[in-house]
Amino acid sequence: MVAQSQDSDQSALETAQTVVNSYWRAVDERNYTAAYEILSSSYKAQVTFEQFSKQLSETVAHASGVQFKDGTQLADGTIRLAVQVSIELGAVPGSYNRGNNVRFFILVEESGVWRIAVIATSP
């Protein structure tokens, strides 16, 4: 039973990493519709697509070099990932620095699909 649980946890972590990679790829390609679709319903309830796309288009020119620093499935079933990404800044100052940035993601499963619920600068 423990081996199955560890396999399940590992599979969920790998899926969560794929989701975060897809998010950053969409941001880099300026495909804000695809990036927004990866967000959880609770995240979308706090920020409209227009706000989301405006902020990213102004503050991030490119995103690349995604590296996963840490990942764990929490007791409530959510997944926490520490992610480093290289950012080329946009025209408007924002919460990103030029070069490597670390962000902390919380992912939740909604209807069998992992989605990003939180993107934060600290755990």
PDB file of C-alpha atoms in Angstrom, residues 1-11:
ATOM      1  CA  MET A   1       0.000   0.000   0.000  1.00  0.00           C
ATOM      2  CA  VAL A   2       2.771   2.483   0.838  1.00  0.00           C
ATOM      3  CA  ALA A   3       4.452   1.938  -2.532  1.00  0.00           C
ATOM      4  CA  GLN A   4       1.160   2.691  -4.311  1.00  0.00           C
ATOM      5  CA  SER A   5       0.728   5.859  -2.290  1.00  0.00           C
ATOM      6  CA  GLN A   6       4.271   7.002  -3.081  1.00  0.00           C
ATOM      7  CA  ASP A   7       3.732   6.210  -6.769  1.00  0.00           C
ATOM      8  CA  SER A   8       0.483   8.164  -6.686  1.00  0.00           C
ATOM      9  CA  ASP A   9       2.161  11.116  -4.939  1.00  0.00           C
ATOM     10  CA  GLN A  10       5.029  11.049  -7.464  1.00  0.00           C
ATOM     11  CA  SER A  11       2.604  10.940 -10.374  1.00  0.00           C
TER      12      SER A  11
END
